[in-house]
């Protein structure tokens, strides 16, 4: 039997590149499609790289003609909450309109298996912790709304056209591949762990804590960090379920454990051995105090268990940052 061919849209990005490496290791034939707007060519570890934009349907058709694609994984989205508030058009155009282009081309070529990256931002301010998939969806920024719109579109496309999907709502994706070959690279960087590690490396003067007056044990926000390779493993389980005839499902992807910003900083100081400067400051707009996933559904249905601890997350991210 020929290996299944997976088209990874956004395979040159942070999560996409880890997905590509794992798919390749597991024997899939992997094609990367990326416009390199936020991705990096050197994060792509397979030969089949197709540069292209999702706005360009003819370019997409070329790729669908060239390869016999069995499933698509869609990681190509803009992800910065603050930017989405300042420039919502950019987010709706790419995360919604361009995603619809992709769905339309998939249907044109009768490719009906999709893995879609969504986000915990679809929930908005949590009413209950841990957050279940059935929690109210009330995103508080255009980024979260753009993802929720596609989730709804997917549901309609499944009903009308039989396009089956597995949708994953990520909590805080973090860490890097153990090899040190690929890792988190954003420009500008806005995420906590990379910023902390850049500070430990002396590339920044200090790490700024956004708010110390939250109603949490130490006053700082609590987040659910999940290793990028654990995410990638869940995606393959979701893919195999679709290949086995499973129907469309949406899953939270988090570790189910919460750590405060201060706890992350302290662990990072221990792992790096650097006593870098920490500045306690004002809250950042739009940060819920606590985000923790209820991941029981993905554990039960996909038999997924995260393997990486918080220590592993920071250790692998540090290994990557030190060498890049
Ligand atoms: N955070 C912080 N300082 C920073 C960046 C982030 O205190 O320089 C906090 C942020 O307020 C949030 C947590 O770290 O509570 C995680 O933020 P990040 O942007 O990494 O991910 P998010 O939870 O927003 O998806």
Coordinates of C-alpha atoms and ligand atoms in Angstrom, one line a residue:
X1 CA 0.0 0.0 0.0
X2 CA 1.4 3.4 -0.9
X3 CA 2.0 5.7 2.1
X4 CA -0.7 8.3 2.6
X5 CA 0.1 11.8 1.3
X6 CA -0.6 14.7 3.7
X7 CA -0.6 18.3 2.5
X8 CA 0.5 20.5 5.4
X9 CA -0.5 24.1 4.9
X10 CA 1.7 26.3 7.0
X11 CA 4.3 23.5 7.4
X12 CA 7.1 26.0 7.7
X13 CA 5.7 27.5 10.9
X14 CA 6.3 26.6 14.5
X15 CA 3.6 23.9 15.0
X16 CA 3.4 23.0 11.4
X17 CA 7.2 22.2 11.2
X18 CA 6.9 19.9 14.2
X19 CA 3.9 18.2 12.6
X20 CA 5.8 17.7 9.3
X21 CA 8.8 16.1 11.1
X22 CA 6.6 13.7 13.0
X23 CA 4.5 12.7 10.0
X24 CA 7.7 12.0 8.0
X25 CA 9.0 9.9 10.9
X26 CA 5.8 7.9 11.0
X27 CA 6.1 7.1 7.3
X28 CA 3.7 9.5 5.7
X29 CA 4.5 11.3 2.4
X30 CA 4.5 14.9 3.4
X31 CA 4.0 18.0 1.2
X32 CA 4.5 21.5 2.7
X33 CA 2.6 24.5 1.3
X34 CA 3.6 27.8 2.9
X35 CA 3.9 31.4 1.7
X36 CA 6.7 32.0 4.2
X37 CA 5.0 35.2 5.5
X38 CA 5.6 34.0 9.1
X39 CA 7.2 30.6 8.4
X40 CA 10.8 29.8 7.7
X41 CA 12.1 27.6 4.9
X42 CA 14.8 26.2 7.1
X43 CA 12.2 24.8 9.5
X44 CA 11.0 22.4 6.7
X45 CA 12.6 19.0 7.1
X46 CA 11.1 17.3 4.1
X47 CA 11.9 17.6 0.4
X48 CA 8.5 18.5 -1.0
X49 CA 8.2 22.2 -0.4
X50 CA 5.7 24.2 -2.4
X51 CA 5.8 27.9 -1.9
X52 CA 2.3 29.5 -2.3
X53 CA -0.4 31.5 -0.8
X54 CA -3.9 30.3 0.1
X55 CA -5.3 33.4 -1.6
X56 CA -4.0 32.0 -4.9
X57 CA -6.4 29.3 -5.9
X58 CA -4.6 28.5 -9.1
X59 CA -1.4 27.8 -7.2
X60 CA -3.3 25.5 -4.9
X61 CA -4.8 23.7 -7.9
X62 CA -1.3 23.2 -9.3
X63 CA -0.3 21.5 -6.0
X64 CA -3.5 19.4 -5.9
X65 CA -2.8 18.3 -9.5
X66 CA 0.8 17.4 -8.8
X67 CA 0.2 15.1 -5.8
X68 CA -2.4 12.6 -4.9
X69 CA -3.4 14.1 -1.6
X70 CA -5.2 12.0 1.0
X71 CA -5.6 14.6 3.7
X72 CA -4.9 18.2 4.5
X73 CA -3.6 19.7 7.8
X74 CA -4.2 23.4 8.0
X75 CA -1.8 25.4 10.3
X76 CA -1.5 28.6 8.2
X77 CA -3.1 31.3 10.3
X78 CA -2.2 34.6 11.9
X79 CA -2.2 34.2 15.7
X80 CA -1.5 37.5 17.4
X81 CA -4.4 38.6 19.5
X82 CA -3.2 42.3 19.8
X83 CA -2.6 42.6 16.1
X84 CA -6.0 41.1 15.3
X85 CA -7.7 43.9 17.3
X86 CA -5.7 46.6 15.4
X87 CA -6.1 45.0 12.0
X88 CA -9.1 42.6 11.9
X89 CA -9.2 42.7 8.1
X90 CA -5.9 40.9 8.0
X91 CA -7.2 38.2 10.3
X92 CA -10.6 37.7 8.6
X93 CA -8.9 37.7 5.1
X94 CA -6.3 35.1 6.0
X95 CA -7.9 33.0 8.7
X96 CA -11.4 32.9 7.2
X97 CA -11.4 33.8 3.4
X98 CA -8.2 32.0 2.7
X99 CA -9.3 29.0 4.7
X100 CA -12.5 28.9 2.6
X101 CA -10.4 28.9 -0.6
X102 CA -8.6 25.8 0.8
X103 CA -11.9 24.0 1.6
X104 CA -13.2 24.8 -1.9
X105 CA -10.1 23.4 -3.6
X106 CA -10.3 20.3 -1.4
X107 CA -13.8 19.7 -2.5
X108 CA -12.9 20.4 -6.1
X109 CA -10.3 17.6 -5.9
X110 CA -12.5 15.3 -3.7
X111 CA -10.1 15.5 -0.7
X112 CA -12.4 15.2 2.3
X113 CA -10.1 14.7 5.3
X114 CA -9.0 17.8 7.2
X115 CA -7.1 18.5 10.4
X116 CA -7.8 22.0 11.5
X117 CA -6.0 24.1 14.1
X118 CA -8.3 26.1 16.3
X119 CA -7.7 27.7 19.7
X120 CA -8.8 28.1 23.2
X121 CA -9.5 31.7 22.3
X122 CA -12.8 30.6 20.9
X123 CA -14.1 30.3 24.5
X124 CA -13.3 33.9 25.5
X125 CA -13.5 34.6 29.2
X126 CA -14.0 31.2 30.9
X127 CA -17.0 30.6 33.0
X128 CA -15.8 27.3 34.3
X129 CA -12.3 25.8 34.8
X130 CA -11.2 23.4 33.5
X131 CA -12.8 24.3 30.1
X132 CA -14.8 21.6 28.3
X133 CA -15.4 21.6 24.6
X134 CA -19.1 22.3 25.3
X135 CA -18.2 25.6 27.2
X136 CA -19.9 28.7 25.8
X137 CA -18.0 30.1 22.7
X138 CA -17.7 33.8 23.2
X139 CA -14.4 34.9 21.8
X140 CA -13.2 38.4 22.9
X141 CA -11.0 39.3 19.9
X142 CA -11.0 39.0 16.1
X143 CA -8.4 36.2 16.3
X144 CA -10.7 34.0 18.3
X145 CA -13.7 35.0 16.2
X146 CA -11.9 34.2 13.0
X147 CA -11.2 30.6 14.3
X148 CA -14.8 30.2 15.5
X149 CA -16.1 31.2 12.2
X150 CA -14.2 28.5 10.4
X151 CA -15.3 26.0 13.0
X152 CA -18.9 26.8 12.1
X153 CA -18.2 26.7 8.4
X154 CA -16.6 23.3 8.8
X155 CA -19.7 22.0 10.4
X156 CA -21.8 23.2 7.5
X157 CA -19.3 21.8 4.9
X158 CA -19.4 18.4 6.6
X159 CA -23.2 18.3 6.5
X160 CA -23.6 19.6 3.0
X161 CA -20.5 18.1 1.2
X162 CA -19.3 15.3 3.5
X163 CA -16.0 17.0 4.3
X164 CA -14.8 15.3 7.5
X165 CA -12.5 17.1 9.9
X166 CA -10.8 16.9 13.3
X167 CA -10.6 20.3 14.9
X168 CA -8.1 20.9 17.7
X169 CA -8.4 23.8 20.1
X170 CA -4.9 24.5 21.4
X171 CA -4.1 25.8 24.8
X172 CA -0.5 27.1 25.1
X173 CA 1.6 25.3 22.5
X174 CA 5.2 25.4 23.7
X175 CA 8.6 23.6 23.7
X176 CA 10.7 22.4 20.8
X177 CA 11.7 19.1 19.1
X178 CA 14.4 17.3 21.2
X179 CA 16.7 17.4 18.2
X180 CA 17.2 21.1 18.4
X181 CA 16.7 21.2 14.6
X182 CA 13.3 23.0 14.7
X183 CA 11.7 25.2 17.3
X184 CA 9.6 28.3 18.0
X185 CA 10.5 31.3 15.9
X186 CA 8.2 34.2 15.8
X187 CA 8.9 37.8 14.7
X188 CA 8.0 39.7 16.7
X189 CA 7.9 37.2 19.6
X190 CA 5.0 37.7 21.9
X191 CA 4.9 34.3 23.8
X192 CA 5.9 33.9 27.4
X193 CA 8.4 31.0 27.2
X194 CA 10.5 32.2 24.2
X195 CA 10.6 35.7 25.7
X196 CA 11.8 34.3 29.0
X197 CA 14.5 32.3 27.3
X198 CA 15.6 35.3 25.2
X199 CA 16.0 37.2 28.4
X200 CA 18.1 34.3 29.9
X201 CA 20.3 34.5 26.8
X202 CA 20.8 38.3 27.3
X203 CA 18.9 39.2 24.1
X204 CA 16.4 41.1 26.2
X205 CA 17.1 43.1 29.4
X206 CA 14.2 41.7 31.4
X207 CA 10.9 39.7 31.3
X208 CA 7.8 41.8 32.0
X209 CA 5.0 40.1 33.9
X210 CA 1.6 41.3 32.6
X211 CA -0.3 41.7 35.9
X212 CA 0.4 40.5 39.4
X213 CA -3.1 41.3 40.8
X214 CA -5.1 38.4 39.3
X215 CA -7.2 36.3 41.5
X216 CA -4.8 33.4 41.5
X217 CA -2.4 31.8 44.0
X218 CA 0.5 34.2 43.3
X219 CA -1.4 36.9 41.5
X220 CA -0.1 36.1 38.0
X221 CA -2.1 34.4 35.2
X222 CA -2.3 30.6 35.0
X223 CA -1.9 28.8 31.6
X224 CA -2.0 25.2 30.3
X225 CA 1.2 24.5 28.5
X226 CA 1.3 21.6 26.1
X227 CA 4.4 20.4 24.2
X228 CA 4.3 20.9 20.4
X229 CA 5.3 17.3 19.8
X230 CA 2.4 16.1 22.0
X231 CA 0.2 18.3 19.8
X232 CA 1.6 16.8 16.7
X233 CA 1.0 13.3 18.1
X234 CA -2.6 14.1 18.8
X235 CA -3.0 15.4 15.2
X236 CA -1.8 12.1 13.8
X237 CA -4.2 10.2 16.0
X238 CA -7.0 12.5 14.7
X239 CA -5.9 11.8 11.2
X240 CA -5.8 8.1 11.6
X241 CA -9.3 8.2 13.1
X242 CA -10.5 10.0 10.0
X243 CA -8.8 7.5 7.7
X244 CA -10.5 4.7 9.7
X245 CA -13.9 6.3 8.9
X246 CA -14.4 8.3 12.0
X247 CA -16.7 11.4 11.8
X248 CA -15.9 15.0 12.5
X249 CA -14.9 15.9 16.0
X250 CA -13.5 18.9 17.9
X251 CA -11.1 18.4 20.8
X252 CA -9.3 20.6 23.3
X253 CA -5.6 20.0 23.4
X254 CA -4.0 20.9 26.7
X255 CA -2.2 19.1 29.4
X256 CA -5.0 19.7 31.9
X257 CA -2.4 21.3 34.3
X258 CA -2.1 25.0 35.0
X259 CA 1.1 26.9 35.9
X260 CA 1.4 30.5 36.8
X261 CA 3.6 33.0 35.0
X262 CA 5.8 33.2 38.1
X263 CA 6.1 29.4 38.3
X264 CA 7.2 29.4 34.6
X265 CA 9.8 32.0 35.3
X266 CA 11.1 30.2 38.3
X267 CA 11.4 26.9 36.5
X268 CA 13.1 28.7 33.6
X269 CA 15.7 30.2 36.0
X270 CA 16.4 26.7 37.4
X271 CA 16.8 25.1 34.0
X272 CA 18.9 27.8 32.4
X273 CA 20.9 28.6 35.6
X274 CA 20.5 32.3 34.8
X275 CA 19.0 34.7 37.4
X276 CA 17.6 37.1 34.8
X277 CA 15.7 40.3 35.6
X278 CA 12.0 40.1 36.1
X279 CA 9.7 43.3 36.0
X280 CA 6.3 43.1 37.5
X281 CA 3.9 45.3 35.5
X282 CA 0.5 46.2 34.3
X283 CA -2.0 43.7 32.9
X284 CA -2.2 43.1 29.2
X285 CA -5.6 43.6 27.6
X286 CA -7.6 40.5 26.9
X287 CA -5.8 38.0 29.2
X288 CA -8.2 35.8 31.1
X289 CA -6.8 35.0 34.6
X290 CA -6.9 31.2 34.2
X291 CA -7.0 29.0 31.1
X292 CA -6.9 25.2 31.7
X293 CA -8.2 22.6 29.4
X294 CA -10.4 19.7 30.2
X295 CA -8.7 17.2 27.9
X296 CA -10.7 14.2 28.9
X297 CA -12.4 14.0 25.5
X298 CA -9.2 13.7 23.5
X299 CA -7.7 11.3 26.0
X300 CA -10.8 9.1 25.8
X301 CA -11.6 9.2 22.1
X302 CA -8.1 9.4 20.6
X303 CA -6.3 7.6 23.4
X304 CA -3.9 10.5 23.6
X305 CA -1.7 11.3 26.6
X306 CA 0.8 14.2 26.8
X307 CA 4.3 12.8 27.4
X308 CA 6.2 16.0 28.0
X309 CA 6.2 17.7 31.4
X310 CA 6.6 21.4 32.0
X311 CA 10.3 20.8 32.7
X312 CA 10.6 19.0 29.3
X313 CA 8.9 21.9 27.6
X314 CA 11.3 24.5 29.0
X315 CA 14.3 22.3 28.6
X316 CA 13.6 21.5 24.9
X317 CA 12.8 25.2 24.2
X318 CA 16.1 26.2 25.9
X319 CA 18.0 23.7 23.9
X320 CA 16.5 25.3 20.7
X321 CA 17.0 28.9 21.8
X322 CA 20.6 28.4 22.8
X323 CA 21.5 27.2 19.4
X324 CA 19.4 29.6 17.3
Ligands
LIG1 N1 3.0 37.0 29.6 C1 3.8 37.8 30.4 N2 4.8 38.5 29.8 C2 5.2 38.4 28.5 C3 4.4 37.5 27.7 C4 3.3 36.9 28.3 O1 3.5 38.0 31.6 O2 6.1 39.0 28.1 C5 1.9 36.3 30.2 C6 0.5 36.6 29.5 O3 0.0 37.7 30.1 C7 -0.2 35.3 29.8 C8 0.8 34.2 29.7 O4 2.1 34.9 30.0 O5 -0.8 35.4 31.0 C9 0.9 33.5 28.4 O6 1.0 34.5 27.4 P1 1.3 34.0 25.9 O7 1.3 35.3 25.1 O8 2.5 33.2 25.9 O9 0.1 33.1 25.5 P2 -1.5 33.3 25.5 O10 -1.9 32.7 26.8 O11 -1.8 34.7 25.4 O12 -2.0 32.5 24.4

